[in-house]
Amino acid sequence: MKLIVFTPANTKSAIGRMAALVTHELVAQGCEVTVVRTEAKHLLSTDIRDFGTRVLPWDDEAEVRALIQSADVGIYQIGNSFEYHEGGVHWLAEFPGLVCLHDFFLGHLFYGWAQTH
């Protein structure tokens, strides 16, 4: 199964820490997994966790679109910080998938999105 996991990947993200554990297990079970990191563009150069698989930035439009063409499903790790989840919100509109919500309140996520939409 070919999976794309959209998640924050920087070492400060608790969601990224959890997603790294999950991706390692998915790869161990034979899934083909690619991680698309979702942080705001100014955070894409920060240190990342070891996901045990290929990681690319959400703003690499051509590469993400190519992945989407062959993927079975997208899995979105979404929390309340728009700064950490901008890329996931961006791609979810074009490539629907499974959404794992990590926060009960998402007001800051929607407020951040609304600033430019």
CSV table of C-alpha atoms in Angstrom, one decimal:
chain,number,residue,atom,x,y,z
A,1,MET,CA,0.0,0.0,0.0
A,2,LYS,CA,1.3,3.5,-0.9
A,3,LEU,CA,0.7,6.1,1.8
A,4,ILE,CA,1.4,9.8,2.0
A,5,VAL,CA,1.6,11.0,5.6
A,6,PHE,CA,1.1,14.8,5.9
A,7,THR,CA,2.6,15.9,9.3
A,8,PRO,CA,4.8,18.4,11.0
A,9,ALA,CA,8.3,16.9,11.0
A,10,ASN,CA,10.4,19.3,13.1
A,11,THR,CA,11.8,18.0,16.3
A,12,LYS,CA,9.7,20.3,18.5
A,13,SER,CA,6.4,18.8,17.2
A,14,ALA,CA,4.7,16.3,19.5
A,15,ILE,CA,2.5,15.3,16.5
A,16,GLY,CA,5.7,14.7,14.5
A,17,ARG,CA,7.1,12.5,17.3
A,18,MET,CA,3.9,10.3,17.2
A,19,ALA,CA,3.8,10.2,13.4
A,20,ALA,CA,7.5,9.1,13.3
A,21,LEU,CA,6.6,6.1,15.5
A,22,VAL,CA,3.7,5.2,13.2
A,23,THR,CA,5.6,5.6,9.9
A,24,HIS,CA,8.4,3.3,11.2
A,25,GLU,CA,5.8,0.6,11.9
A,26,LEU,CA,4.1,1.1,8.6
A,27,VAL,CA,7.4,0.7,6.8
A,28,ALA,CA,8.2,-2.4,8.9
A,29,GLN,CA,4.9,-3.9,7.8
A,30,GLY,CA,5.7,-3.4,4.1
A,31,CYS,CA,3.9,-0.2,3.3
A,32,GLU,CA,5.5,2.3,1.0
A,33,VAL,CA,5.3,5.6,3.0
A,34,THR,CA,6.3,9.1,2.1
A,35,VAL,CA,6.2,11.9,4.6
A,36,VAL,CA,5.2,15.4,3.5
A,37,ARG,CA,6.1,17.9,6.1
A,38,THR,CA,3.5,20.5,6.7
A,39,GLU,CA,5.1,23.4,8.6
A,40,ALA,CA,4.9,27.0,7.4
A,41,LYS,CA,7.6,27.7,4.8
A,42,HIS,CA,9.9,29.5,7.3
A,43,LEU,CA,10.0,26.3,9.4
A,44,LEU,CA,10.8,23.9,6.5
A,45,SER,CA,14.5,24.2,7.1
A,46,THR,CA,14.4,23.2,10.8
A,47,ASP,CA,15.8,19.9,12.0
A,48,ILE,CA,13.4,16.9,11.4
A,49,ARG,CA,12.7,13.6,13.1
A,50,ASP,CA,13.7,10.3,11.7
A,51,PHE,CA,10.7,8.9,10.0
A,52,GLY,CA,12.5,5.9,8.5
A,53,THR,CA,11.4,7.0,5.0
A,54,ARG,CA,11.6,9.8,2.5
A,55,VAL,CA,10.5,13.2,3.7
A,56,LEU,CA,9.8,16.2,1.4
A,57,PRO,CA,8.3,19.7,1.9
A,58,TRP,CA,4.7,20.4,1.2
A,59,ASP,CA,5.6,23.3,-1.1
A,60,ASP,CA,7.4,21.0,-3.6
A,61,GLU,CA,4.2,21.1,-5.7
A,62,ALA,CA,5.5,19.0,-8.6
A,63,GLU,CA,6.8,16.2,-6.4
A,64,VAL,CA,3.7,16.1,-4.1
A,65,ARG,CA,1.4,16.0,-7.2
A,66,ALA,CA,3.5,13.1,-8.6
A,67,LEU,CA,3.1,11.2,-5.3
A,68,ILE,CA,-0.6,11.8,-5.2
A,69,GLN,CA,-1.0,10.2,-8.6
A,70,SER,CA,0.3,6.9,-7.4
A,71,ALA,CA,-0.8,6.9,-3.7
A,72,ASP,CA,-3.6,4.8,-2.3
A,73,VAL,CA,-4.4,7.2,0.5
A,74,GLY,CA,-3.3,10.4,2.3
A,75,ILE,CA,-3.2,10.5,6.0
A,76,TYR,CA,-3.3,14.0,7.6
A,77,GLN,CA,-2.0,14.7,11.1
A,78,ILE,CA,-3.8,17.9,12.0
A,79,GLY,CA,-3.6,20.0,15.2
A,80,ASN,CA,-4.5,23.5,16.3
A,81,SER,CA,-1.3,25.4,15.1
A,82,PHE,CA,-1.7,26.7,11.6
A,83,GLU,CA,2.1,27.3,11.6
A,84,TYR,CA,2.7,23.5,11.9
A,85,HIS,CA,-0.2,22.4,9.7
A,86,GLU,CA,-0.4,24.9,6.8
A,87,GLY,CA,0.8,22.4,4.2
A,88,GLY,CA,-1.7,19.8,5.3
A,89,VAL,CA,-4.6,22.2,5.0
A,90,HIS,CA,-3.3,23.2,1.6
A,91,TRP,CA,-3.2,19.7,0.2
A,92,LEU,CA,-6.4,18.4,1.9
A,93,ALA,CA,-8.5,20.5,-0.4
A,94,GLU,CA,-6.9,18.8,-3.4
A,95,PHE,CA,-6.3,15.3,-2.1
A,96,PRO,CA,-8.9,14.2,0.4
A,97,GLY,CA,-7.8,11.6,2.9
A,98,LEU,CA,-7.9,10.4,6.5
A,99,VAL,CA,-7.7,13.2,9.0
A,100,CYS,CA,-6.3,12.5,12.5
A,101,LEU,CA,-7.2,15.4,14.7
A,102,HIS,CA,-4.9,15.9,17.6
A,103,ASP,CA,-6.6,18.8,19.3
A,104,PHE,CA,-10.2,19.3,20.4
A,105,PHE,CA,-10.1,23.1,19.7
A,106,LEU,CA,-9.0,24.1,16.2
A,107,GLY,CA,-9.8,27.8,16.3
A,108,HIS,CA,-6.1,28.9,15.9
A,109,LEU,CA,-5.8,26.6,12.8
A,110,PHE,CA,-8.8,28.1,11.1
A,111,TYR,CA,-7.9,31.7,12.2
A,112,GLY,CA,-4.4,31.2,10.7
A,113,TRP,CA,-5.9,29.9,7.5
A,114,ALA,CA,-8.5,32.7,7.3
A,115,GLN,CA,-5.7,35.3,7.3
A,116,THR,CA,-4.8,34.5,3.7
A,117,HIS,CA,-8.1,33.1,2.4
